[in-house]
XYZ file of N, CA and C in Angstrom:
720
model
N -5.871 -2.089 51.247
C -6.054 -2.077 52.703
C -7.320 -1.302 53.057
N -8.042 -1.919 53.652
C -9.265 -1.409 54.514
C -8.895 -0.221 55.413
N -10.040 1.105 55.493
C -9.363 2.083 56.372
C -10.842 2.664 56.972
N -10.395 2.717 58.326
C -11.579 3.218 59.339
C -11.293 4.262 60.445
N -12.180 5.058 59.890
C -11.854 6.432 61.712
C -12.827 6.468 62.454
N -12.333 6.554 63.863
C -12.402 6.330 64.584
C -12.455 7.203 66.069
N -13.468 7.613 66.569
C -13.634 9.180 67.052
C -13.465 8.418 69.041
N -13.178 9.396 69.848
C -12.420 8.689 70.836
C -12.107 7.273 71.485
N -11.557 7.835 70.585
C -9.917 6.269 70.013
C -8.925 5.827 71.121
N -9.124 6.882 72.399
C -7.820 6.701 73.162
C -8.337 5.873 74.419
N -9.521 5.485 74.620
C -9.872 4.246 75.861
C -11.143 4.073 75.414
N -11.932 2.607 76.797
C -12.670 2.124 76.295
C -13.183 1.292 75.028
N -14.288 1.479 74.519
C -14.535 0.807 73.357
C -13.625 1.635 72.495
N -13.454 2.962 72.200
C -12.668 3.428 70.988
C -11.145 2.554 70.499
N -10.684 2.833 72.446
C -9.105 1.977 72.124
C -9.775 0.550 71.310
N -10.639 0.008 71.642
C -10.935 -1.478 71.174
C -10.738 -1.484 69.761
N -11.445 -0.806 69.160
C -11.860 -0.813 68.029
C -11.035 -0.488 67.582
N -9.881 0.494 67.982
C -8.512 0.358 67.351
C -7.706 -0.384 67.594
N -7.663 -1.245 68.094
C -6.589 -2.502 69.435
C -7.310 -3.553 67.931
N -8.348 -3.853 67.228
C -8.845 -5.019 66.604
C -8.694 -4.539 65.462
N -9.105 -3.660 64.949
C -8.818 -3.240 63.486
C -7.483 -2.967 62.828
N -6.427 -2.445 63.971
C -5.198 -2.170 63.525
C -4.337 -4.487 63.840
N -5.001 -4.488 63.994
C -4.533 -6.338 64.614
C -4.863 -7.061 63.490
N -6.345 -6.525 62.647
C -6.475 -7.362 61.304
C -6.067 -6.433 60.299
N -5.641 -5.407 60.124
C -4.445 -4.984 58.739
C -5.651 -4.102 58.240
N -6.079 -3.528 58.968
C -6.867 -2.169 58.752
C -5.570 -1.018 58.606
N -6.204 0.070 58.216
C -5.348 1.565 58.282
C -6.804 2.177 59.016
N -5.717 2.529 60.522
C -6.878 3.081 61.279
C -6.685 4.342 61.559
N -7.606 5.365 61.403
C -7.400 6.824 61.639
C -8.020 7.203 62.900
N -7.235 7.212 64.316
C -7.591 7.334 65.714
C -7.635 8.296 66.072
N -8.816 9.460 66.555
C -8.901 10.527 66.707
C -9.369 10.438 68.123
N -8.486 12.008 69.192
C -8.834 11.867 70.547
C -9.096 13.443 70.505
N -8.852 13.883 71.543
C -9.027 15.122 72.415
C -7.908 15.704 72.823
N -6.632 14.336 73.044
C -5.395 15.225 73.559
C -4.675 13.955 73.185
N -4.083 13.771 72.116
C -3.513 12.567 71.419
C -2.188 12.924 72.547
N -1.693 13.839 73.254
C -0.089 13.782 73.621
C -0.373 13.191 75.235
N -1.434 12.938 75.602
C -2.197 11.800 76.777
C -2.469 10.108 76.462
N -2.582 10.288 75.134
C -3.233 8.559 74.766
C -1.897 8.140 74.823
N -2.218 7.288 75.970
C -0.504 6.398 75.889
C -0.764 4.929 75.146
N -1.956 4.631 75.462
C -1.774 3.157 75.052
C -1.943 3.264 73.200
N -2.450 4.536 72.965
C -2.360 4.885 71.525
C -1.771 4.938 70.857
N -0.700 6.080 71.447
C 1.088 6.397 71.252
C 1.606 5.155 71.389
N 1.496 3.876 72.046
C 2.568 2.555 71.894
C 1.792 1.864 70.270
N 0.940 2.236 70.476
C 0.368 1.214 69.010
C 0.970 1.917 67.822
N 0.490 3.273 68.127
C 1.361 4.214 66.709
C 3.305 3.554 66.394
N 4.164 3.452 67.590
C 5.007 2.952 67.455
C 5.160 1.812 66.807
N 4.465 0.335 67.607
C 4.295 -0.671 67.660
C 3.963 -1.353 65.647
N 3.076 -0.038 65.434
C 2.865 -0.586 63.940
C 2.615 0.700 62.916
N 3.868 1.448 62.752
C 3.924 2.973 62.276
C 3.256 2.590 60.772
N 2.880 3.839 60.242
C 2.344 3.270 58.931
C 0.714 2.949 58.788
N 0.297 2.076 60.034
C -0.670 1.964 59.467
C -1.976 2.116 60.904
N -1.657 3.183 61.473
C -2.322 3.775 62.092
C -1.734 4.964 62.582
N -2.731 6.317 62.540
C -2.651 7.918 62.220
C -3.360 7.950 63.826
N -2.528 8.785 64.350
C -3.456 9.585 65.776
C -3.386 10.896 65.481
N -4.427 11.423 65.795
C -4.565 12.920 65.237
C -5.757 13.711 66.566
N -5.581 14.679 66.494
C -6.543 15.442 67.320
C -7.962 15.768 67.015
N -9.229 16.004 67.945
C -10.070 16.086 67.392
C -11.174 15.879 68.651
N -11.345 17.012 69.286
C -12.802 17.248 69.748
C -13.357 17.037 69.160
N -15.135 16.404 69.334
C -16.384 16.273 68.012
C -16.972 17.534 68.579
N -16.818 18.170 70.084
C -17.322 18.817 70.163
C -16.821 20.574 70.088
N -15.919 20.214 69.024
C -15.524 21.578 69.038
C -15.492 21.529 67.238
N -16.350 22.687 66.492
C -16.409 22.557 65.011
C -15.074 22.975 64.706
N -14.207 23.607 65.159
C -12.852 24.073 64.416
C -11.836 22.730 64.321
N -11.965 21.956 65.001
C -10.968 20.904 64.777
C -11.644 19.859 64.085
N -12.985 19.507 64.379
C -13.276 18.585 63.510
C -12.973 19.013 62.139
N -13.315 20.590 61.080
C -12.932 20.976 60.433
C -11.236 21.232 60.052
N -10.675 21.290 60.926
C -9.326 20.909 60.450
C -8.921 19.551 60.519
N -9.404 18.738 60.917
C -9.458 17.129 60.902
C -9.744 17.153 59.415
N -10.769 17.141 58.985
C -11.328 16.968 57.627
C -10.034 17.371 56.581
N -9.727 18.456 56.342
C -9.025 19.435 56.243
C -7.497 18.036 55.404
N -7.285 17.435 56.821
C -5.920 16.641 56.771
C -6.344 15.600 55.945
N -7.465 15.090 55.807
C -7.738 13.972 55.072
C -8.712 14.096 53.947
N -8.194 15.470 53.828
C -9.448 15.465 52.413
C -9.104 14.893 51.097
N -9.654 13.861 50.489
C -9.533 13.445 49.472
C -9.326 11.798 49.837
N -8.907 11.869 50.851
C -8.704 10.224 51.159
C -10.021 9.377 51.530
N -9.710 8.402 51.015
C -11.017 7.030 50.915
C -11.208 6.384 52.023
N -12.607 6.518 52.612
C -12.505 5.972 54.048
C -13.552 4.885 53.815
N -13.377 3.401 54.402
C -14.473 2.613 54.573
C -15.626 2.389 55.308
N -14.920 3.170 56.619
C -16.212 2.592 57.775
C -15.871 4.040 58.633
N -16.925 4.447 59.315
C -16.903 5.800 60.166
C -17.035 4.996 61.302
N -16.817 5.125 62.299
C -17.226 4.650 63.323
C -17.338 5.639 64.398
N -18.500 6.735 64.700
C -18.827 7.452 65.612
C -18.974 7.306 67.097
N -17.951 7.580 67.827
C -17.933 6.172 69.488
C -17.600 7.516 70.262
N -17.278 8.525 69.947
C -17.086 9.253 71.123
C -18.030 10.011 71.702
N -18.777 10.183 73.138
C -19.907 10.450 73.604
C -19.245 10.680 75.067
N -20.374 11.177 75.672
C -20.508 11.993 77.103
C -21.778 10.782 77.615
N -21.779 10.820 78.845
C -23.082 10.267 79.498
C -23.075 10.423 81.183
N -24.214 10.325 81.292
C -24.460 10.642 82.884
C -24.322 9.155 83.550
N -23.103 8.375 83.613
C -22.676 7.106 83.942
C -22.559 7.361 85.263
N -21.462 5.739 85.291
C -21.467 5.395 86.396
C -20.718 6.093 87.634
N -21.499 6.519 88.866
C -20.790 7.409 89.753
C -21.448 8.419 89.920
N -22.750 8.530 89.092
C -23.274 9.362 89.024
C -25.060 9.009 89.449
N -24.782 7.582 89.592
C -26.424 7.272 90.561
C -27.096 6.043 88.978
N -26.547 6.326 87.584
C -27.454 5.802 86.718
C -27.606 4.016 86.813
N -26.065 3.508 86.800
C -26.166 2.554 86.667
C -25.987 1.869 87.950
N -26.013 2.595 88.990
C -26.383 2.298 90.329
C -27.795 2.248 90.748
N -28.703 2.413 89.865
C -30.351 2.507 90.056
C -30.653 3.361 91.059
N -29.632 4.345 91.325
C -30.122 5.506 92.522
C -30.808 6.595 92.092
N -30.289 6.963 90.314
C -30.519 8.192 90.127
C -31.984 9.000 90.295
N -32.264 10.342 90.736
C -33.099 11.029 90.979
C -34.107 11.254 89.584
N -35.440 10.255 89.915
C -36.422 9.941 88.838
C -36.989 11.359 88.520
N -36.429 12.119 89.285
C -37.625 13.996 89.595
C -37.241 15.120 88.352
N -37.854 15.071 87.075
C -37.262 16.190 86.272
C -36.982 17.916 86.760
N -37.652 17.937 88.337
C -37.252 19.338 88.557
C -35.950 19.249 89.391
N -35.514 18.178 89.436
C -34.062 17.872 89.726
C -33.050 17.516 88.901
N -33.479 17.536 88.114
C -32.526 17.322 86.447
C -31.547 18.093 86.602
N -30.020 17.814 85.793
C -29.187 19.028 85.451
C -29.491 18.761 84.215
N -30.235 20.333 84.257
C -30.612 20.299 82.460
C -29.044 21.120 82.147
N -27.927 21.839 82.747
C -26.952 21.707 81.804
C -26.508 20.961 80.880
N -26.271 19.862 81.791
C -25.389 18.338 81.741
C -26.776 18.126 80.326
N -27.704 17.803 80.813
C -28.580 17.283 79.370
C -28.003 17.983 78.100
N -28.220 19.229 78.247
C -28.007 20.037 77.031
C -26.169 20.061 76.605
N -25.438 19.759 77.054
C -24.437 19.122 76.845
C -24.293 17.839 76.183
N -25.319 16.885 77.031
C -25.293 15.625 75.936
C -25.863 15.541 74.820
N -26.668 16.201 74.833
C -27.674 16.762 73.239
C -26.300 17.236 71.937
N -25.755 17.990 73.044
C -24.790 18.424 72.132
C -23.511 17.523 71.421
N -22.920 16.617 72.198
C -21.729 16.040 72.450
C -22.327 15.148 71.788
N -23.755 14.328 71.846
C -23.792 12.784 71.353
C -24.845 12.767 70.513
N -25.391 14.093 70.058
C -26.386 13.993 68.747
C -26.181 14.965 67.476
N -25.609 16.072 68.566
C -24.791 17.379 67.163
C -23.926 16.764 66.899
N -22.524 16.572 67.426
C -21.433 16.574 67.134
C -20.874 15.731 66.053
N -21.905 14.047 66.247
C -21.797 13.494 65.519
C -22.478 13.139 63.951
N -23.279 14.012 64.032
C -23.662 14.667 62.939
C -22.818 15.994 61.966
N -22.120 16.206 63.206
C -20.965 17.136 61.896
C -19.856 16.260 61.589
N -19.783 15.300 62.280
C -18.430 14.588 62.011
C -18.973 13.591 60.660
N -19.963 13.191 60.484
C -20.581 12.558 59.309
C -20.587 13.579 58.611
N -20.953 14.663 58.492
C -20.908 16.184 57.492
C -19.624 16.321 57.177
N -18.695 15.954 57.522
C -17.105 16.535 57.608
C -16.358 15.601 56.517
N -16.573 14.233 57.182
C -16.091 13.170 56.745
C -16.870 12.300 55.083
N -18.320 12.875 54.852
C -18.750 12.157 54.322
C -18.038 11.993 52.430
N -17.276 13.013 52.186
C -16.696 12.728 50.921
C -16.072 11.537 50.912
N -14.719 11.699 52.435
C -14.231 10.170 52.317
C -14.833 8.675 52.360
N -15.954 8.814 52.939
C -16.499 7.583 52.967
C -17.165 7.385 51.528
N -17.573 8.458 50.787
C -18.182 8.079 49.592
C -16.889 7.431 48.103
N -16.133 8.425 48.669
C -15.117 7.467 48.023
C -13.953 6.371 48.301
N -15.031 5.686 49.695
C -14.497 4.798 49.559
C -15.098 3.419 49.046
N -14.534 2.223 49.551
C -15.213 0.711 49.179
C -16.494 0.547 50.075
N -16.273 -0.081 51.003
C -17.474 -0.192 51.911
C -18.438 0.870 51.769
N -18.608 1.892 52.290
C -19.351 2.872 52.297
C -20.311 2.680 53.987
N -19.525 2.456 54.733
C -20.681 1.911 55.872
C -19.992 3.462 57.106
N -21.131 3.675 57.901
C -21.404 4.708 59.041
C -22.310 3.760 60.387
N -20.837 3.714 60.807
C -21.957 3.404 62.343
C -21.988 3.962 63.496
N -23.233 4.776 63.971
C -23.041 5.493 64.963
C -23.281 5.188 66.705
N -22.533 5.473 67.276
C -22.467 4.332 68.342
C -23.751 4.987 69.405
N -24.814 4.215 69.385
C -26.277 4.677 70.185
C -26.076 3.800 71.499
N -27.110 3.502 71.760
C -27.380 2.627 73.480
C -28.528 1.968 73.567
N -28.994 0.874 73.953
C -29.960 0.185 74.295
C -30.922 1.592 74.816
N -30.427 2.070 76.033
C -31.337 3.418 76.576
C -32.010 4.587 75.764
N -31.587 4.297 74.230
C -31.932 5.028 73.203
C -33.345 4.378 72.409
N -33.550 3.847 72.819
C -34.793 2.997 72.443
C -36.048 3.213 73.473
N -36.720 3.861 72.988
C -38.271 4.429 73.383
C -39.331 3.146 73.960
N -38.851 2.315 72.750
C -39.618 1.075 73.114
C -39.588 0.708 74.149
N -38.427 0.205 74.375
C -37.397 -0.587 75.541
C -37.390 0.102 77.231
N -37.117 1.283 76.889
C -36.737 2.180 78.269
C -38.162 1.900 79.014
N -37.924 1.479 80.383
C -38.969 1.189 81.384
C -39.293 1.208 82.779
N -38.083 2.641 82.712
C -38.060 3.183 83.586
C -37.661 4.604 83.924
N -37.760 5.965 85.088
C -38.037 7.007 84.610
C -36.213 7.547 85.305
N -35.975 8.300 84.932
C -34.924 9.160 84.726
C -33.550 8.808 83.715
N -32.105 9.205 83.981
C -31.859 9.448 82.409
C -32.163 10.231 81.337
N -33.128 10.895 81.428
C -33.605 11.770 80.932
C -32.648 12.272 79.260
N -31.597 12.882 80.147
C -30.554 13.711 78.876
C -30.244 12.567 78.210
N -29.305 11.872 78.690
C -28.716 10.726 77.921
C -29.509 9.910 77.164
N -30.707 9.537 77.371
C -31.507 8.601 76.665
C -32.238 9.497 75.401
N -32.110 10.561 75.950
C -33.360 11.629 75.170
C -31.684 12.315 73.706
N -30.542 11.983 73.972
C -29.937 12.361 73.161
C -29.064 10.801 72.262
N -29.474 10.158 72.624
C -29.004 8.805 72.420
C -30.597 8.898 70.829
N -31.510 8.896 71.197
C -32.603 8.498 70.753
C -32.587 10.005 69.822
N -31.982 10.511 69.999
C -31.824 11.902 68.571
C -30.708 11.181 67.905
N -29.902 10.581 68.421
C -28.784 10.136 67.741
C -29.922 8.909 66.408
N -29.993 7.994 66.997
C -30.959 7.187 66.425
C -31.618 7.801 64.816
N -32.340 9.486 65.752
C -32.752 9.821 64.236
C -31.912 10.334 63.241
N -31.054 11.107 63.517
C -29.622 11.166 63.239
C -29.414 10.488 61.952
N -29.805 8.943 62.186
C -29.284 7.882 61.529
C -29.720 7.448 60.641
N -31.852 7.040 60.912
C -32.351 7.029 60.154
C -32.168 8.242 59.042
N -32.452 9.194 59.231
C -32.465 10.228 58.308
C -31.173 10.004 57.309
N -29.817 9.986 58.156
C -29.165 10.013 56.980
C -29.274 8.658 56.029
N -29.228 7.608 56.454
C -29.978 6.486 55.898
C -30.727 6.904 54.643
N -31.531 7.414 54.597
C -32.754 7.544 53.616
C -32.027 8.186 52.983
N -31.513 9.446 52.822
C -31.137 10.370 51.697
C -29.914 9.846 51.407
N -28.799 8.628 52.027
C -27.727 8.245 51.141
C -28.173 6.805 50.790
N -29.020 6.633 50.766
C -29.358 5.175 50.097
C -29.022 5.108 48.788
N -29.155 6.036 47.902
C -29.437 5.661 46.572
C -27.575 5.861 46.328
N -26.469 6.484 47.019
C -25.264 6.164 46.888
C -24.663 5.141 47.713
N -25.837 4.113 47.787
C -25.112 2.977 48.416
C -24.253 2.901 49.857
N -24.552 3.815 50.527
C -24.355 4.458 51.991
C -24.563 4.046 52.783
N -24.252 3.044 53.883
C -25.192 2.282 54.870
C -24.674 2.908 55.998
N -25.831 3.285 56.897
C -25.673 4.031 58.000
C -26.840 3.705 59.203
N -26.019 2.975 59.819
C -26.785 2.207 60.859
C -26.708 2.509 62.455
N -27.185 2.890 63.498
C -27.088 2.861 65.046
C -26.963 1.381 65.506
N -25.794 1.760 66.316
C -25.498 0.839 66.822
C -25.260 0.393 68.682
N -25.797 -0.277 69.459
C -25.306 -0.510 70.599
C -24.575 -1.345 71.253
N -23.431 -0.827 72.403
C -22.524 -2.055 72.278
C -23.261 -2.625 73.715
N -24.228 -2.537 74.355
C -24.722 -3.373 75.622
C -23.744 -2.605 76.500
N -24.079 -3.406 77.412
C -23.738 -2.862 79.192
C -22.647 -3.299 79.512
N -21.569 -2.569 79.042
C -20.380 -2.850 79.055
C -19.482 -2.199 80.720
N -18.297 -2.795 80.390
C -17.453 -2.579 81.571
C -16.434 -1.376 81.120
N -17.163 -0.452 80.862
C -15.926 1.239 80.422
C -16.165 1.984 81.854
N -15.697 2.981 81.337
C -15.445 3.996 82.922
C -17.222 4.145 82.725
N -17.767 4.880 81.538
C -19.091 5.317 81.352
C -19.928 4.008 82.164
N -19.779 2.509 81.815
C -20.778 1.355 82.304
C -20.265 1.215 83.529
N -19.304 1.028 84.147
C -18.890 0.811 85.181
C -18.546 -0.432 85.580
N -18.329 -1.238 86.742
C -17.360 -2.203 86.731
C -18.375 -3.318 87.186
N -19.833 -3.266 87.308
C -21.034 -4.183 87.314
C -21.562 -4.576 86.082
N -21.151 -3.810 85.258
C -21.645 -4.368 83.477
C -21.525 -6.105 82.991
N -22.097 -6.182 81.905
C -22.221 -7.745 81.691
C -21.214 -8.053 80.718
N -20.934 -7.033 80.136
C -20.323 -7.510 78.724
C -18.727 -6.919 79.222
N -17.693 -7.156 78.930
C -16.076 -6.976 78.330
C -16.194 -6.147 76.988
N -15.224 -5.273 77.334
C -14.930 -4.075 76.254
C -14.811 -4.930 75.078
N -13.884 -5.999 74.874
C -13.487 -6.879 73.833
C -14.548 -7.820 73.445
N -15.134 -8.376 74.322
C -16.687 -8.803 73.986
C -17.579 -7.606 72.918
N -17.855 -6.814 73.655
C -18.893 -6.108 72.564
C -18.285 -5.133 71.585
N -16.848 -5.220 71.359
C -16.323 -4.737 70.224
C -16.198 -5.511 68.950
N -15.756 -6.820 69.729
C -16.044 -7.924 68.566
C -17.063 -8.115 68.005
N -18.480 -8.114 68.808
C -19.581 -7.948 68.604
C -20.163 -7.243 67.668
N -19.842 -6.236 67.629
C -20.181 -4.529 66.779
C -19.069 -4.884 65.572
N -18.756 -5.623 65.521
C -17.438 -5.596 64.218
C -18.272 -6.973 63.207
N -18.818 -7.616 64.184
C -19.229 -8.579 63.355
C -20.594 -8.261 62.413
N -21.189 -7.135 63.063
C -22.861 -7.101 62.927
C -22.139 -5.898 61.692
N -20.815 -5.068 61.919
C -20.772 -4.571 60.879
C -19.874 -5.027 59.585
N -19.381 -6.052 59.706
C -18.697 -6.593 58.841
C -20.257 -7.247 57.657
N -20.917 -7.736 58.657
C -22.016 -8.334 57.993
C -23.165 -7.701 57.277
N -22.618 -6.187 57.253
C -23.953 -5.325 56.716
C -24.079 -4.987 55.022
N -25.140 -4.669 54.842
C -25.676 -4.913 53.457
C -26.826 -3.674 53.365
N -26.878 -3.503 52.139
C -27.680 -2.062 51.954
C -29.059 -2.145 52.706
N -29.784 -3.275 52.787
C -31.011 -3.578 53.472
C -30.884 -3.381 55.093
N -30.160 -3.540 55.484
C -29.809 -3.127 56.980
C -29.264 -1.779 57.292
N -29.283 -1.047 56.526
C -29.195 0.725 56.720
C -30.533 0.787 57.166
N -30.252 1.798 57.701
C -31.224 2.755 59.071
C -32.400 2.050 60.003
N -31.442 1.061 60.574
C -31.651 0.261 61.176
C -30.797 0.186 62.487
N -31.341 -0.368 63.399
C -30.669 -0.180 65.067
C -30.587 -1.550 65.471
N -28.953 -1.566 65.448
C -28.506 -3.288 66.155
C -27.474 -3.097 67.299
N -28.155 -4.129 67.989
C -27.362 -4.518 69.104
C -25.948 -5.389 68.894
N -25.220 -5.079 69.909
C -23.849 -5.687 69.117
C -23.636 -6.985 69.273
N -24.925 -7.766 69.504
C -24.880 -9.003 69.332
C -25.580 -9.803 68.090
N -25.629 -8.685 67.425
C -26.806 -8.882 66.222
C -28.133 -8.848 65.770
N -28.619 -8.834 67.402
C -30.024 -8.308 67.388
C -30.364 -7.169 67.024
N -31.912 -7.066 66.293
C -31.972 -5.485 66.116
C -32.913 -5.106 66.623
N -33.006 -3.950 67.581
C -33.242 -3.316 68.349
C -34.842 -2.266 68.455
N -35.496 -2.166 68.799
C -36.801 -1.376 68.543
C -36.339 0.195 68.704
N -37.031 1.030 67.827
C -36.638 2.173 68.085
C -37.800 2.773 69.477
């Protein structure tokens, strides 16, 4: 049996990715923030005991990701799938095209929060986890980035935090890329498009189930030559 974890697991794309993987006979390891809140989590744990684990797990707190590790040390993991993130979404002016283009109006808290939440964190959770993935089959890491993480692409001014920690994530990726190549490691950024989550909001183009399927296919289909590389979850790949 194929086995994949899965970092906030309890809505949005995370639930997806556990709603599809636990549906094709994966063993899915669903990690939240307050597993005794994930309801639609808690019915799946019922629904199919055995072969999906909910467990606790801030990324942004090192003591639990470390006791996360902790519970599964020694066990063989196939696919990482890094999805839990912070962003200055919708409600907040971004994907309403309102937001304030003025960096002396920035909340550089909130930035330095997302720096933290969506470029550290998930870099310790690859630090934490990476024994299991090495012993497992696949060997694949995908870390969940954003179209807005692309330097190329972005063409227009504010966003600032989010894009500017999206695009650390990116390097994040490459880097680890290069130094696990030679153990056959594929570790790729990934974006799921302009989706309809609380973060995209309810004007997005794509369905949660749309670009999960999406991201499942581009990673089902990966191969050592497509490490540290940035795809869109439609298969396109993406400019850094």
């Amino acid at each position: 049996m194929s086995s994949v974890l899965i970092t906030g697991a309890n809505r949005g794309l995370g639930l997806e990715f556990t709603r599809q993987y636990l549906k094709d006979g994966w063993e899915v390891h669903a990690f939240c923030r307050q597993p005794d809140k994930a309801v639609e989590l808690s019915a799946m744990v019922a629904d199919s005991p055995g072969n999906i684990q909910l467990r606790e797990m801030d990324i942004g707190n090192k003591e639990q990701i470390e006791a996360a590790a902790k519970e599964l040390k020694g066990l063989p993991l196939d696919l990482l799938i890094n999805n839990a993130g912070i962003a200055d979404g919708y409600g907040r002016g971004v994907y309403e095209m309102k937001e304030d283009p003025d960096i002396q109006n920035y909340d550089f808290a909130y930035w330095e929060e997302m720096m933290r939440i969506n470029t550290l964190a998930p870099a310790k959770v690859v630090s934490a986890f990476l024994g299991n993935i090495r012993a497992g089959k696949q060997k694949k890491i995908a870390n969940l980035s954003s179209g807005l993480g692309s330097i190329t692409n972005l063409a227009w001014a504010g966003k600032y935090g989010y894009c500017a920690s999206k695009a650390g994530l990116n390097m994040v990726s490459k880097g680890l890329s290069e130094w696990l190549k030679s153990e056959q490691i594929i570790v790729i950024s990934l974006s799921p498009g302009w989706t309809k989550t609380d973060m995209g909001g309810p004007k997005a183009t794509n369905s949660v189930e749309e670009s999960v399927s999406g991201m499942r296919r581009v990673i089902t289909g990966l191969n050592l030559a497509d490490s540290g590389r940035f795809w869109n979850f439609d298969g396109e790949e993406l400019p850094w």
